Short mmCIF file of C-alpha atoms in Angstrom, two decimals:
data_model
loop_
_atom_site.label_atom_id
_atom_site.label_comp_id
_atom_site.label_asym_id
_atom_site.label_seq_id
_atom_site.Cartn_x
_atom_site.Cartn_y
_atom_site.Cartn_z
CA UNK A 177 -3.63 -18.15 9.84
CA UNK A 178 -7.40 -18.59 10.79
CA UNK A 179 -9.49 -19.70 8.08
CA UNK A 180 -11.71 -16.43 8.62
CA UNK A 181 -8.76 -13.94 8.60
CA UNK A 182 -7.93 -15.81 4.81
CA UNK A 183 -11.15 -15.31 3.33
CA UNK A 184 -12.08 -12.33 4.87
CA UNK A 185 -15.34 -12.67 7.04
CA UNK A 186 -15.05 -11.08 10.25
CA UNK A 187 -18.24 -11.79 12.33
CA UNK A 188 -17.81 -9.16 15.72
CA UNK A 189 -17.89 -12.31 18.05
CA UNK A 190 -15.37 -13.68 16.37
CA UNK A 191 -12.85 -10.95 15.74
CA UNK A 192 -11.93 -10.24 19.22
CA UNK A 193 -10.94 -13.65 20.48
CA UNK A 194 -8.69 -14.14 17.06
CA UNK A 195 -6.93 -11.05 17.38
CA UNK A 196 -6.09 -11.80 20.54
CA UNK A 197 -4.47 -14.93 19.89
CA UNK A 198 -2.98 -13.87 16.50
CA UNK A 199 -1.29 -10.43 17.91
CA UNK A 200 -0.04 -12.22 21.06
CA UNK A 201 1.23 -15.41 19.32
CA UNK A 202 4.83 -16.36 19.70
CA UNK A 203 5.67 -16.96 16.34
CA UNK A 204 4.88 -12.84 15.60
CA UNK A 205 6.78 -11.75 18.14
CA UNK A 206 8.92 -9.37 16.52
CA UNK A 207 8.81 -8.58 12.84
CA UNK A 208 12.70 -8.01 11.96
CA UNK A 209 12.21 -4.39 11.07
CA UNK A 210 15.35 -2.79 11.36
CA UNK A 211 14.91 1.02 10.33
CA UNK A 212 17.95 1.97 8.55
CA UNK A 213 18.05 5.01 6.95
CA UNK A 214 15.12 6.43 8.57
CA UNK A 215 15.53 9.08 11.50
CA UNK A 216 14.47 8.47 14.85
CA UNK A 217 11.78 10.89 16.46
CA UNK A 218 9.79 11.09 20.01
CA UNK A 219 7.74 8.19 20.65
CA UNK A 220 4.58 7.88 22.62
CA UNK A 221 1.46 5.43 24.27
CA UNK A 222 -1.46 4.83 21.80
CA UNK A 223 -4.66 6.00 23.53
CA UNK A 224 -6.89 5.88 20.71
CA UNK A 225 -7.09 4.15 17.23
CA UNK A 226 -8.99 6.19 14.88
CA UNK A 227 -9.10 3.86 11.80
CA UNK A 228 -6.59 0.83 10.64
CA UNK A 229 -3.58 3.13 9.80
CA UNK A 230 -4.39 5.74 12.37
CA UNK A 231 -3.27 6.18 15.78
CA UNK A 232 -3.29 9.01 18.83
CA UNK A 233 -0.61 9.79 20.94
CA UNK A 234 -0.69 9.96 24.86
CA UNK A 235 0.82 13.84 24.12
CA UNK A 236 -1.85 14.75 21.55
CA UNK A 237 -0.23 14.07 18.13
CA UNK A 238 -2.08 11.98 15.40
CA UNK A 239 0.19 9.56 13.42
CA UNK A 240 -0.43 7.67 10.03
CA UNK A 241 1.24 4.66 9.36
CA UNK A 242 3.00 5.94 6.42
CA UNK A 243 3.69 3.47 3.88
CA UNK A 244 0.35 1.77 4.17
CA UNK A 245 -3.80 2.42 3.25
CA UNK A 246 -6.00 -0.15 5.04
CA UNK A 247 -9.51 0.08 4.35
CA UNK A 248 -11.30 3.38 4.79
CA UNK A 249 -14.32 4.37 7.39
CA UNK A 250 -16.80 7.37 6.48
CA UNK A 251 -15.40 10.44 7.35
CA UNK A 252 -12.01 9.90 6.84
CA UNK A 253 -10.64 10.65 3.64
CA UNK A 254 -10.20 13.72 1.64
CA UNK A 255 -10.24 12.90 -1.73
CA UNK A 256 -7.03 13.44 -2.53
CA UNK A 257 -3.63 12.55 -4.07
CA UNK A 258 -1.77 13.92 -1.21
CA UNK A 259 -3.83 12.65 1.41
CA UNK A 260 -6.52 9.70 2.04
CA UNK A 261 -7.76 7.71 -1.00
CA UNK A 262 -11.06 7.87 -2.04
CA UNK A 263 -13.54 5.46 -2.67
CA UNK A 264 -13.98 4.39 -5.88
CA UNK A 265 -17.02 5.05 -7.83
CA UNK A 266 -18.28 7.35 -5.02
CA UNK A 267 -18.85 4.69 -2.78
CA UNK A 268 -19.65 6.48 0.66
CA UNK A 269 -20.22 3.38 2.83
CA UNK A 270 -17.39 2.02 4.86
CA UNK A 271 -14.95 -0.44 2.35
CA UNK A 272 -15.27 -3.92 3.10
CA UNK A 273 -12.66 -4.82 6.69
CA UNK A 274 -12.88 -1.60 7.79
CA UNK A 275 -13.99 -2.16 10.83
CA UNK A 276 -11.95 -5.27 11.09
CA UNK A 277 -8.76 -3.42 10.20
CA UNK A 278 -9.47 -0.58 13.17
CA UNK A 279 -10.12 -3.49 15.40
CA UNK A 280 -6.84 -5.10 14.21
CA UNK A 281 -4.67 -2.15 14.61
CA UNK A 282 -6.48 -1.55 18.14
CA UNK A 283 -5.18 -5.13 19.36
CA UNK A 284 -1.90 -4.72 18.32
CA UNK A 285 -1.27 -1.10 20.22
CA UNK A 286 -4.00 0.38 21.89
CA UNK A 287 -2.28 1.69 25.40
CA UNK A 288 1.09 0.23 24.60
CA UNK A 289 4.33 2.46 23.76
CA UNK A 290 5.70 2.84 20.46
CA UNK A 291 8.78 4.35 18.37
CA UNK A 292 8.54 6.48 16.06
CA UNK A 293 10.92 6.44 12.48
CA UNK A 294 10.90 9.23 9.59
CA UNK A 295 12.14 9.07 6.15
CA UNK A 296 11.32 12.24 4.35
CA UNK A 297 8.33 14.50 4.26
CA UNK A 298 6.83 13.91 8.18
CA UNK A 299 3.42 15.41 8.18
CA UNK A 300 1.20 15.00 6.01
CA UNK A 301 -1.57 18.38 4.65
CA UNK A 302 -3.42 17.81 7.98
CA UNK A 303 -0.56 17.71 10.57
CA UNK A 304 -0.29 14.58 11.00
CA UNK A 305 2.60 12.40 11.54
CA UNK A 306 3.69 10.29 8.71
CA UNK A 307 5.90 7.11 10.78
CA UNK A 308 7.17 3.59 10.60
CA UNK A 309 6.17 3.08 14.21
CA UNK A 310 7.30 0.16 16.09
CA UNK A 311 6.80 -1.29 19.79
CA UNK A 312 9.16 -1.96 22.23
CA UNK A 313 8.70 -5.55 21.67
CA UNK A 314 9.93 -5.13 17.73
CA UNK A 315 6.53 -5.14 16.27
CA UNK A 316 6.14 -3.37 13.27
CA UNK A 317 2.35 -2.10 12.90
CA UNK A 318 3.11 -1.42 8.88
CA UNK A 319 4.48 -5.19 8.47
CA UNK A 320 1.88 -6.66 10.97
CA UNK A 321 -0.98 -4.77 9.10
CA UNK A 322 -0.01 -5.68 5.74
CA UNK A 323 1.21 -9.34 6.85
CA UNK A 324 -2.14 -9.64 8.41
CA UNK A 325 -3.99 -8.71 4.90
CA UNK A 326 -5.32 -5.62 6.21
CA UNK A 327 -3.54 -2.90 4.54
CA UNK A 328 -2.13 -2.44 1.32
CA UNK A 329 0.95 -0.53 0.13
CA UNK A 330 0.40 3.06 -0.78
CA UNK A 331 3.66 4.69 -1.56
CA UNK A 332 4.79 8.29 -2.28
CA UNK A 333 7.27 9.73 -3.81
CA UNK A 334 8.99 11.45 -0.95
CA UNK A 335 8.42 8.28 1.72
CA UNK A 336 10.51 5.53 -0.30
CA UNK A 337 12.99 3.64 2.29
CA UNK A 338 10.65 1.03 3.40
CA UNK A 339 8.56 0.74 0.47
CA UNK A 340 10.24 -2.62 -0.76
CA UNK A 341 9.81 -4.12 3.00
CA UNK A 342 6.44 -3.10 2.54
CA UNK A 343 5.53 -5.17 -0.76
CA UNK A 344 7.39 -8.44 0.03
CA UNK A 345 4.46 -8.19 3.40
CA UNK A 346 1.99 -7.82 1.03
CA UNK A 347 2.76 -10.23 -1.60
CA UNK A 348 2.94 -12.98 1.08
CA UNK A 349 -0.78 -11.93 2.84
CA UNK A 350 -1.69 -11.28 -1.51
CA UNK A 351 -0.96 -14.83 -2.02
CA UNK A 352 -2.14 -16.31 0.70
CA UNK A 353 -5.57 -14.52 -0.34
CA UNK A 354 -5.92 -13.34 3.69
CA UNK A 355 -8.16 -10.06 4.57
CA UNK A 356 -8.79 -7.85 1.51
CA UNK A 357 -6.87 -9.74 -0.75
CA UNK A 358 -9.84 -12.71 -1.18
CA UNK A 359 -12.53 -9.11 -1.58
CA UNK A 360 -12.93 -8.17 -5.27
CA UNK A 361 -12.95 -4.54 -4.11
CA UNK A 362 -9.66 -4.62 -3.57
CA UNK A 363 -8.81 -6.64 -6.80
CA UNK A 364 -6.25 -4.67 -8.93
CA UNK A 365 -7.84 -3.05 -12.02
CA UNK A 366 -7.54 -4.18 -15.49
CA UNK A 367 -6.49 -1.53 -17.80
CA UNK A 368 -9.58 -1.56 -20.11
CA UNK A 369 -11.78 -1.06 -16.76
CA UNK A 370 -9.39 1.49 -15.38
CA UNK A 371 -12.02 4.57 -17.11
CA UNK A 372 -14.25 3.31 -14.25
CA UNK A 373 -11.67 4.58 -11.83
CA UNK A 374 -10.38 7.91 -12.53
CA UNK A 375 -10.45 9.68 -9.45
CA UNK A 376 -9.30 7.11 -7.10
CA UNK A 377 -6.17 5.59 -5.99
CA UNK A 378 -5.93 1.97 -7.47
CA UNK A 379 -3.64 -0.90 -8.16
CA UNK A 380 -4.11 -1.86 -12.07
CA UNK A 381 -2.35 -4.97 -13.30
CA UNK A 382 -1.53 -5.47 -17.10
CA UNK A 383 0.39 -6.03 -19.80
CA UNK A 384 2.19 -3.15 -21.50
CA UNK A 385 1.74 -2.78 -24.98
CA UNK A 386 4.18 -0.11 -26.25
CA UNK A 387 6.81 2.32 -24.39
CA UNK A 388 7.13 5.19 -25.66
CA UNK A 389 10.31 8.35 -24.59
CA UNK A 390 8.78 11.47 -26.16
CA UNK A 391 11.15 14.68 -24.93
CA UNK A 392 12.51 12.80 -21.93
CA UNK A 393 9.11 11.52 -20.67
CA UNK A 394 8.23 7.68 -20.89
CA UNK A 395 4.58 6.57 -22.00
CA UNK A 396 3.58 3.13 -21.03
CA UNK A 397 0.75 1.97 -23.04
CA UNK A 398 -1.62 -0.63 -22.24
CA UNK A 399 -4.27 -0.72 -24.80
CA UNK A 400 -4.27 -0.45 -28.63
CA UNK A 401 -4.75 3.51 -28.71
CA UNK A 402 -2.83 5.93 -26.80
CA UNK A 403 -5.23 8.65 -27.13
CA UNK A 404 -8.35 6.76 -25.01
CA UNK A 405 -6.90 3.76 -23.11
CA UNK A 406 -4.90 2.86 -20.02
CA UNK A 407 -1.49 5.02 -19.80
CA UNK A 408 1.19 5.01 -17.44
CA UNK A 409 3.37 7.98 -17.74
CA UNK A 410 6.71 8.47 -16.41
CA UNK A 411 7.85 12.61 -16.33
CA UNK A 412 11.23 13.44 -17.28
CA UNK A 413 12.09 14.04 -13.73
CA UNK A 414 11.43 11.13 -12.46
CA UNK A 415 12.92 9.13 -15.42
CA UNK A 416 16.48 9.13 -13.55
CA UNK A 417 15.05 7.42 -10.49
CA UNK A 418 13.14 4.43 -12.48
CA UNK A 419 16.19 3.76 -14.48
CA UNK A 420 18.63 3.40 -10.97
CA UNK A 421 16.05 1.10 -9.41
CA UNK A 422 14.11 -0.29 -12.84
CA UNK A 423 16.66 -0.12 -15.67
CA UNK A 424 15.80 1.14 -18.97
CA UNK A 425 11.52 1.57 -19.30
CA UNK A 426 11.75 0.83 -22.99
CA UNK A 427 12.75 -3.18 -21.65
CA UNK A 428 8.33 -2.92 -20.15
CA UNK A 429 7.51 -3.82 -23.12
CA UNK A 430 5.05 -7.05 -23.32
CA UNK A 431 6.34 -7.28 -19.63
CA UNK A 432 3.17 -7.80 -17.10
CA UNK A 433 3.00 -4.60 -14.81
CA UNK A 434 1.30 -3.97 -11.37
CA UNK A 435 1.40 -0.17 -11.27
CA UNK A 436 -0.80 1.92 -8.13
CA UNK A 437 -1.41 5.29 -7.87
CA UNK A 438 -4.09 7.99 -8.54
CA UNK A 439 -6.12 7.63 -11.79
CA UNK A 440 -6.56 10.81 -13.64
CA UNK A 441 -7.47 11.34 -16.86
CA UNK A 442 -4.74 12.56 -19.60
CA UNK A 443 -5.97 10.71 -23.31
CA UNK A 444 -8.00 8.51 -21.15
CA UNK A 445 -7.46 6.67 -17.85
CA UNK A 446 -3.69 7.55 -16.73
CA UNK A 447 -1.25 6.78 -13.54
CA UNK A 448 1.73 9.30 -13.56
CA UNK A 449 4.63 7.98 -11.69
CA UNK A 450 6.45 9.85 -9.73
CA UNK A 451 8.66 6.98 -7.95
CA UNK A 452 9.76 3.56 -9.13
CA UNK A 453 8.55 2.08 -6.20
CA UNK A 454 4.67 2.35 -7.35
CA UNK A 455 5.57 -0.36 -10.14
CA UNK A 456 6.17 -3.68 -10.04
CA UNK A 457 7.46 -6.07 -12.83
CA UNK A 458 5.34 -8.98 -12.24
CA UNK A 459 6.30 -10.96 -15.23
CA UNK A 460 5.80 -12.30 -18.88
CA UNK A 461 2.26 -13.46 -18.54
CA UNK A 462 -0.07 -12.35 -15.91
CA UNK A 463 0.96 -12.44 -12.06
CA UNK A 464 3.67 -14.35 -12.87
CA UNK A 465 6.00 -12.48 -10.29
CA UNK A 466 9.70 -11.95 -11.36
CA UNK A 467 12.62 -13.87 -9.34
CA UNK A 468 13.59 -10.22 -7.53
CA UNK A 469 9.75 -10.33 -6.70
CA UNK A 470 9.88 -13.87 -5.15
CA UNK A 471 13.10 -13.38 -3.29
CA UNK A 472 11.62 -9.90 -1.43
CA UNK A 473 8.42 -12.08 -0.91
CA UNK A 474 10.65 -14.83 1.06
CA UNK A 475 12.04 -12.44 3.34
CA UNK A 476 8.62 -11.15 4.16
CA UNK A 477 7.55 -14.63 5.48
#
């Protein structure tokens, strides 16, 4: 991986000739994706790339790589849990690789067919497509994105197959420090800045302090008061799901946490999670990354 690409500068005489080599080398060709589970729909040519996880169709349609957020341009976000995350603090200025992610995304499929796969909800509130889209040569944009350390994950709820796939590209491009991962921007948040925050979507890593069940709802604390700091609560109904994928919640405790999602404010700074797949055990001690952690990042190499 070029040296510039790892610590994230990207000056525009520069970024063409890389991505060129980088998209076209022989060691990416193909990214193993097989979509199982996921339903096939009707593909089409990319004519346009509107942003780093947003393409147009030869036929019209606009499709988001769902499963993915790279870094946002002006204009194009809502605001929104169910739709584009927004800047934190009220930053209105593009986040830092924007441009480089759009120029990314543009190498890898600008006038080249691809396939499109669905696993749940398929449009998002705006019409567009929500796909795993891969090219007739196997490339995976979500992988290659994320692998390339310009995207990170942003799951939901009803969008889940991949999602695992998805983190073991990021953890490798994480530790590797490539793209966004060597910006502080895009650092996760501790939980005693997380106040800072509410309103956004964010990654916040920490160590959980108590667990709480309290009528069938699980409360993980990360600070010394429940009533002000940084919570992560889990609602009854989707209790069932964490225990079939995480075991029992109550085990969190003193466990090291990466948790992402949008921070709103319930007795301070709080994630609700709505699908096991927005947290990751990391460890006893921070990013110390569990063995089930290291073995999905080894098959994302």
């Amino acid at each position: 991986m070029a040296r510039w690409l790892r610590k994230g500068v990207f000056p525009a005489a520069i970024v063409a000739a890389q991505l060129f080599l980088l998209t076209r080398n022989a060691a990416w060709a193909g990214d193993g994706f097989l979509p199982r589970g996921l339903t096939a729909g009707h593909g089409g040519r990319v004519v346009a790339v509107v942003d780093g996880d947003t393409l147009r169709l030869d036929d019209g349609r606009t499709v988001r790589l769902a499963g993915i957020q790279a870094p946002q341009l002006p204009g194009v976000r809502d605001g929104g849990p169910r739709g584009r995350a927004r800047a934190p603090r009220g930053d209105v200025a593009p986040w830092p690789l924007a441009d480089a992610a759009k120029k990314a995304l543009a190498a890898l499929a600008q006038g080249k067919f691809f396939a499109l796969y669905f696993a749940g909800r398929r449009r998002d509130r705006y019409g567009h497509l929500l796909a795993q889209v891969v090219g007739r040569d196997g490339v995976w944009l979500q992988g290659r994105m994320l692998a390339l350390g310009l995207a990170r994950v942003y799951p939901f709820a009803d969008n889940r197959t991949v999602t695992k796939t998805l983190y073991a590209r990021e953890r490798v491009a994480r530790a590797a420090r490539r793209g966004i991962w060597a910006q502080a921007f895009y650092a996760p948040r501790r939980p005693d800045t997380a106040q800072a925050d509410i309103g956004s979507f964010q990654v916040v890593e920490g160590r959980v302090r108590a667990v709480a069940v309290v009528r069938g709802t699980a409360y993980l604390n990360f600070g010394v008061n429940w009533r002000n700091d940084f919570t992560v609560k889990i609602p009854k109904k989707a209790l069932k799901k964490y225990h079939d994928v995480h075991g029992d919640p109550l085990t969190l405790k003193d466990r090291t946490v990466r948790v992402r999602g949008w921070i709103g404010s319930e007795n301070g700074p709080m994630i609700v999670l709505t699908h096991p797949e927005a947290l990751e055990v990391v460890g006893v001690g921070p990013h110390e990354e569990t063995k089930a952690n290291k073995k999905e990042t080894d098959k994302g190499r």
